[in-house]
Short mmCIF file of C-alpha atoms and ligand atoms in Angstrom, two decimals:
data_model
loop_
_atom_site.label_atom_id
_atom_site.label_comp_id
_atom_site.label_asym_id
_atom_site.label_seq_id
_atom_site.Cartn_x
_atom_site.Cartn_y
_atom_site.Cartn_z
CA MET A 1 -6.47 -15.16 -12.71
CA ASN A 2 -7.26 -11.28 -12.78
CA ASN A 3 -6.77 -9.74 -15.83
CA ARG A 4 -4.84 -6.79 -15.79
CA LYS A 5 -7.63 -3.69 -16.86
CA ASN A 6 -5.35 -0.70 -16.07
CA ARG A 7 -2.22 0.13 -16.76
CA VAL A 8 0.53 1.43 -13.95
CA CYS A 9 -0.48 5.33 -13.15
CA PRO A 10 2.24 7.19 -14.99
CA VAL A 11 4.52 9.68 -13.18
CA GLU A 12 3.71 12.47 -15.34
CA ILE A 13 0.23 12.75 -13.44
CA SER A 14 2.15 11.77 -9.77
CA ASP A 15 1.26 15.32 -8.35
CA SER A 16 -2.38 14.70 -8.68
CA LEU A 17 -1.81 11.94 -5.90
CA ASP A 18 0.13 14.32 -3.64
CA SER A 19 -2.70 17.58 -3.48
CA LYS A 20 -4.08 19.33 -0.90
CA LEU A 21 -7.37 18.55 -1.76
CA ARG A 22 -6.47 14.71 -1.27
CA ARG A 23 -4.98 15.72 2.05
CA TRP A 24 -8.24 16.74 3.14
CA ILE A 25 -10.28 13.99 1.74
CA GLN A 26 -7.84 11.52 2.70
CA ASN A 27 -6.00 12.84 5.54
CA PRO A 28 -3.39 9.92 5.92
CA ARG A 29 -3.09 10.31 9.84
CA LYS A 30 -6.58 9.80 10.23
CA ILE A 31 -6.71 6.56 8.05
CA LEU A 32 -3.69 5.00 9.62
CA SER A 33 -3.68 6.19 13.21
CA PRO A 34 -5.52 2.78 14.14
CA TYR A 35 -3.00 0.84 12.66
CA ILE A 36 0.59 2.50 12.82
CA LYS A 37 2.28 3.02 16.06
CA LYS A 38 6.03 4.04 16.81
CA GLY A 39 8.73 1.58 16.37
CA MET A 40 7.14 -0.31 13.59
CA THR A 41 8.37 -1.45 10.32
CA VAL A 42 5.74 -0.39 7.96
CA LEU A 43 6.07 -0.99 4.10
CA ASP A 44 4.10 1.23 1.65
CA LEU A 45 3.93 -0.74 -1.30
CA GLY A 46 3.41 1.18 -4.59
CA CYS A 47 4.40 4.28 -2.63
CA GLY A 48 3.91 6.59 -5.82
CA PRO A 49 5.07 10.10 -4.70
CA GLY A 50 5.06 9.49 -1.24
CA PHE A 51 1.35 11.02 -0.18
CA PHE A 52 1.36 8.33 2.69
CA THR A 53 5.01 7.76 3.00
CA ILE A 54 5.90 10.93 4.92
CA ASP A 55 3.40 10.94 7.45
CA ILE A 56 3.91 7.20 8.21
CA ALA A 57 7.57 7.91 8.86
CA LYS A 58 6.74 10.83 11.50
CA MET A 59 4.44 8.31 12.99
CA VAL A 60 6.69 5.11 13.01
CA GLY A 61 9.58 7.64 14.47
CA LYS A 62 13.15 7.39 14.85
CA SER A 63 12.82 3.77 16.26
CA GLY A 64 10.84 2.60 13.30
CA ARG A 65 11.45 2.30 9.66
CA VAL A 66 9.20 2.58 6.16
CA ILE A 67 10.33 0.66 3.33
CA ALA A 68 8.47 2.86 0.21
CA SER A 69 8.68 0.69 -2.72
CA ASP A 70 7.56 1.33 -6.04
CA LEU A 71 7.94 -0.34 -9.43
CA GLN A 72 8.66 2.94 -11.23
CA GLU A 73 12.35 4.61 -10.37
CA GLY A 74 10.33 8.05 -11.47
CA MET A 75 8.00 7.80 -8.51
CA LEU A 76 10.77 6.94 -6.08
CA GLN A 77 12.81 10.08 -7.23
CA LYS A 78 9.55 12.30 -6.33
CA LEU A 79 10.05 11.14 -2.82
CA ARG A 80 13.74 11.30 -2.90
CA ASP A 81 13.32 14.81 -3.48
CA LYS A 82 10.91 15.61 -0.81
CA ILE A 83 13.12 14.10 1.59
CA ARG A 84 16.49 15.18 0.84
CA GLY A 85 18.17 16.85 3.73
CA THR A 86 16.03 16.19 5.84
CA GLU A 87 15.39 13.90 8.99
CA LEU A 88 13.49 11.48 7.29
CA GLU A 89 15.91 10.30 5.29
CA GLU A 90 17.42 8.39 8.03
CA TYR A 91 14.13 6.26 8.58
CA ILE A 92 12.71 6.03 4.83
CA ILE A 93 14.08 3.31 2.96
CA LEU A 94 13.62 3.64 -0.92
CA HIS A 95 13.38 0.51 -2.55
CA LYS A 96 12.56 -0.47 -6.28
CA SER A 97 10.43 -3.37 -6.89
CA GLU A 98 9.67 -5.34 -10.03
CA GLU A 99 6.29 -5.70 -11.97
CA ASP A 100 6.16 -9.76 -10.92
CA LYS A 101 8.57 -9.38 -7.76
CA ILE A 102 8.39 -7.09 -4.44
CA ALA A 103 11.71 -8.36 -3.61
CA VAL A 104 11.67 -6.80 0.17
CA LEU A 105 12.91 -9.19 2.80
CA GLY A 106 10.39 -9.98 5.36
CA ASN A 107 9.57 -9.39 8.68
CA VAL A 108 7.65 -6.18 8.56
CA ASP A 109 4.21 -5.11 10.82
CA PHE A 110 2.40 -3.07 8.87
CA ILE A 111 2.05 -3.48 4.43
CA LEU A 112 -0.04 -0.58 2.88
CA LEU A 113 -1.50 -1.30 -0.39
CA PHE A 114 -3.09 2.13 -1.55
CA TYR A 115 -4.62 2.04 -4.86
CA MET A 116 -2.09 -0.16 -6.51
CA VAL A 117 -3.17 -4.11 -6.66
CA HIS A 118 -5.23 -3.29 -9.40
CA GLU A 119 -2.40 -2.32 -11.33
CA VAL A 120 -0.34 -5.79 -10.47
CA PRO A 121 -0.33 -8.13 -13.58
CA SER A 122 -0.33 -11.57 -11.56
CA GLN A 123 -2.27 -11.00 -8.01
CA GLU A 124 -1.64 -14.60 -7.29
CA ALA A 125 1.93 -14.32 -7.41
CA PHE A 126 1.59 -10.93 -5.45
CA PHE A 127 -0.01 -12.15 -2.19
CA ASN A 128 1.75 -15.16 -2.36
CA GLU A 129 5.03 -13.07 -1.96
CA LEU A 130 3.38 -10.62 0.21
CA ILE A 131 2.64 -13.27 2.61
CA THR A 132 6.43 -13.97 3.05
CA ILE A 133 7.16 -10.35 4.21
CA LEU A 134 4.58 -9.79 7.09
CA LYS A 135 5.26 -10.65 10.61
CA PRO A 136 3.24 -13.56 12.12
CA ASN A 137 0.71 -10.75 13.88
CA GLY A 138 1.27 -8.26 10.99
CA GLN A 139 -1.37 -6.37 9.15
CA VAL A 140 -2.12 -5.54 5.74
CA PHE A 141 -4.38 -2.56 4.63
CA MET A 142 -5.55 -3.02 1.06
CA ILE A 143 -7.86 -0.23 -0.23
CA GLU A 144 -9.05 0.02 -3.92
CA PRO A 145 -10.60 2.88 -5.78
CA PRO A 146 -14.15 3.30 -6.17
CA PHE A 147 -14.56 3.60 -9.92
CA HIS A 148 -11.60 1.77 -11.24
CA VAL A 149 -11.90 -1.55 -9.77
CA SER A 150 -15.86 -3.08 -9.35
CA LYS A 151 -17.08 -4.81 -6.23
CA LYS A 152 -16.76 -8.31 -8.52
CA ASP A 153 -13.12 -7.61 -9.11
CA PHE A 154 -12.53 -6.35 -5.35
CA GLU A 155 -14.17 -9.63 -4.10
CA ASN A 156 -12.03 -11.66 -6.42
CA THR A 157 -8.92 -9.91 -4.94
CA ILE A 158 -9.90 -10.97 -1.83
CA LYS A 159 -10.44 -14.59 -2.53
CA ILE A 160 -6.99 -14.71 -4.30
CA ALA A 161 -5.34 -13.13 -0.86
CA ASN A 162 -7.39 -15.68 0.99
CA THR A 163 -6.23 -18.62 -1.11
CA ALA A 164 -2.38 -17.22 -0.44
CA GLY A 165 -3.06 -17.43 3.40
CA PHE A 166 -4.69 -14.31 4.19
CA LYS A 167 -7.63 -13.50 5.99
CA VAL A 168 -10.03 -10.43 6.50
CA THR A 169 -10.48 -8.88 9.82
CA GLY A 170 -11.32 -5.63 9.43
CA LYS A 171 -13.34 -3.75 6.61
CA PRO A 172 -12.48 0.14 7.32
CA LYS A 173 -15.09 2.40 6.77
CA SER A 174 -14.63 4.40 3.61
CA LEU A 175 -17.38 6.97 1.85
CA PHE A 176 -16.22 5.54 -1.77
CA ASP A 177 -13.21 3.50 -1.61
CA LYS A 178 -12.99 -0.51 -1.22
CA SER A 179 -11.04 -1.24 1.81
CA VAL A 180 -9.95 -4.26 4.07
CA ILE A 181 -7.88 -5.50 6.48
CA PHE A 182 -5.98 -8.64 6.08
CA GLU A 183 -3.98 -10.94 8.80
CA LYS A 184 -2.05 -14.37 8.33
CA ASP A 185 -4.72 -16.91 8.89
CA GLN A 186 -3.02 -18.61 11.62
CA ASN A 187 -5.16 -21.94 10.97
CA GLY A 188 -4.17 -21.93 6.96
CA GLY A 189 -8.05 -21.65 6.13
CA ILE A 190 -10.22 -19.82 3.52
CA SER A 191 -12.33 -16.97 5.03
CA ASP A 192 -14.34 -14.26 3.27
C1 SAM B 1 -2.34 5.00 -8.01
S1 SAM B 1 -0.29 5.05 -7.75
C2 SAM B 1 -0.45 4.97 -5.92
C3 SAM B 1 0.23 5.71 -5.14
C4 SAM B 1 0.15 5.63 -3.69
N1 SAM B 1 0.24 4.36 -3.31
C5 SAM B 1 -0.91 6.77 -3.25
O1 SAM B 1 -1.71 6.27 -2.79
O2 SAM B 1 -0.62 7.81 -3.55
C6 SAM B 1 0.10 3.14 -8.05
C7 SAM B 1 1.41 3.18 -7.67
O3 SAM B 1 1.35 1.54 -7.64
C8 SAM B 1 2.72 1.47 -8.10
N2 SAM B 1 3.16 -0.10 -8.92
C9 SAM B 1 1.91 -0.48 -9.80
N3 SAM B 1 2.19 -1.96 -9.92
C10 SAM B 1 3.36 -2.10 -9.10
C11 SAM B 1 4.04 -3.23 -8.66
N4 SAM B 1 3.80 -4.58 -8.94
N5 SAM B 1 4.78 -3.17 -7.66
C12 SAM B 1 5.05 -1.95 -6.82
N6 SAM B 1 4.45 -0.92 -7.37
C13 SAM B 1 3.68 -0.92 -8.20
C14 SAM B 1 2.84 2.58 -9.47
O4 SAM B 1 4.07 2.67 -10.07
C15 SAM B 1 1.86 3.96 -8.68
O5 SAM B 1 3.37 4.41 -8.32
#
């Protein structure tokens, strides 16, 4: 059981999550283009002010969908304000999750967990629910920050995900962050 070491990122500092500097360092298209294709349904879980959401919406196009989900209504409001009056409103679905319940109905192709898992109080319950949302051949991309999250905590999170039925199928290169790709373990085994 992971103890929660960090509180949820406050809405008041959310502008720092959507800066030009961040876009230069963590370009959403560069990071996500190997995984996201036109027509996909993508869940951006813990979307914050939507730094990744808007690029994902453009990548999936009109035939796709993005479910942008966050615990904090203030974060969703920031994203709502950004897309108001644009065509992106048609295919970005804003969704309010609870601290211990994602409550998104299943069948998504790709789930992005960017800098959010360390804020989740029960990672066991979280991954047990997450696996019910993903399509059989879907993928989950989990990225955790370099300093907030130790190597040991990150490895523990991977073990929890393994126990829930995910296996690691990739370790995208990242300068400082910790990142993995998960898929459903069709054999139901535990992997590292
Ligand atoms: C550090 S921010 C990252 C936001 C965004 N993913 C990004 O990279 O710009 C973490 C976000 O996760 C959200 N969050 C934390 N715990 C959550 C949970 N259990 N369910 C949904 N969202 C959660 C927070 O409200 C916050 O907006």
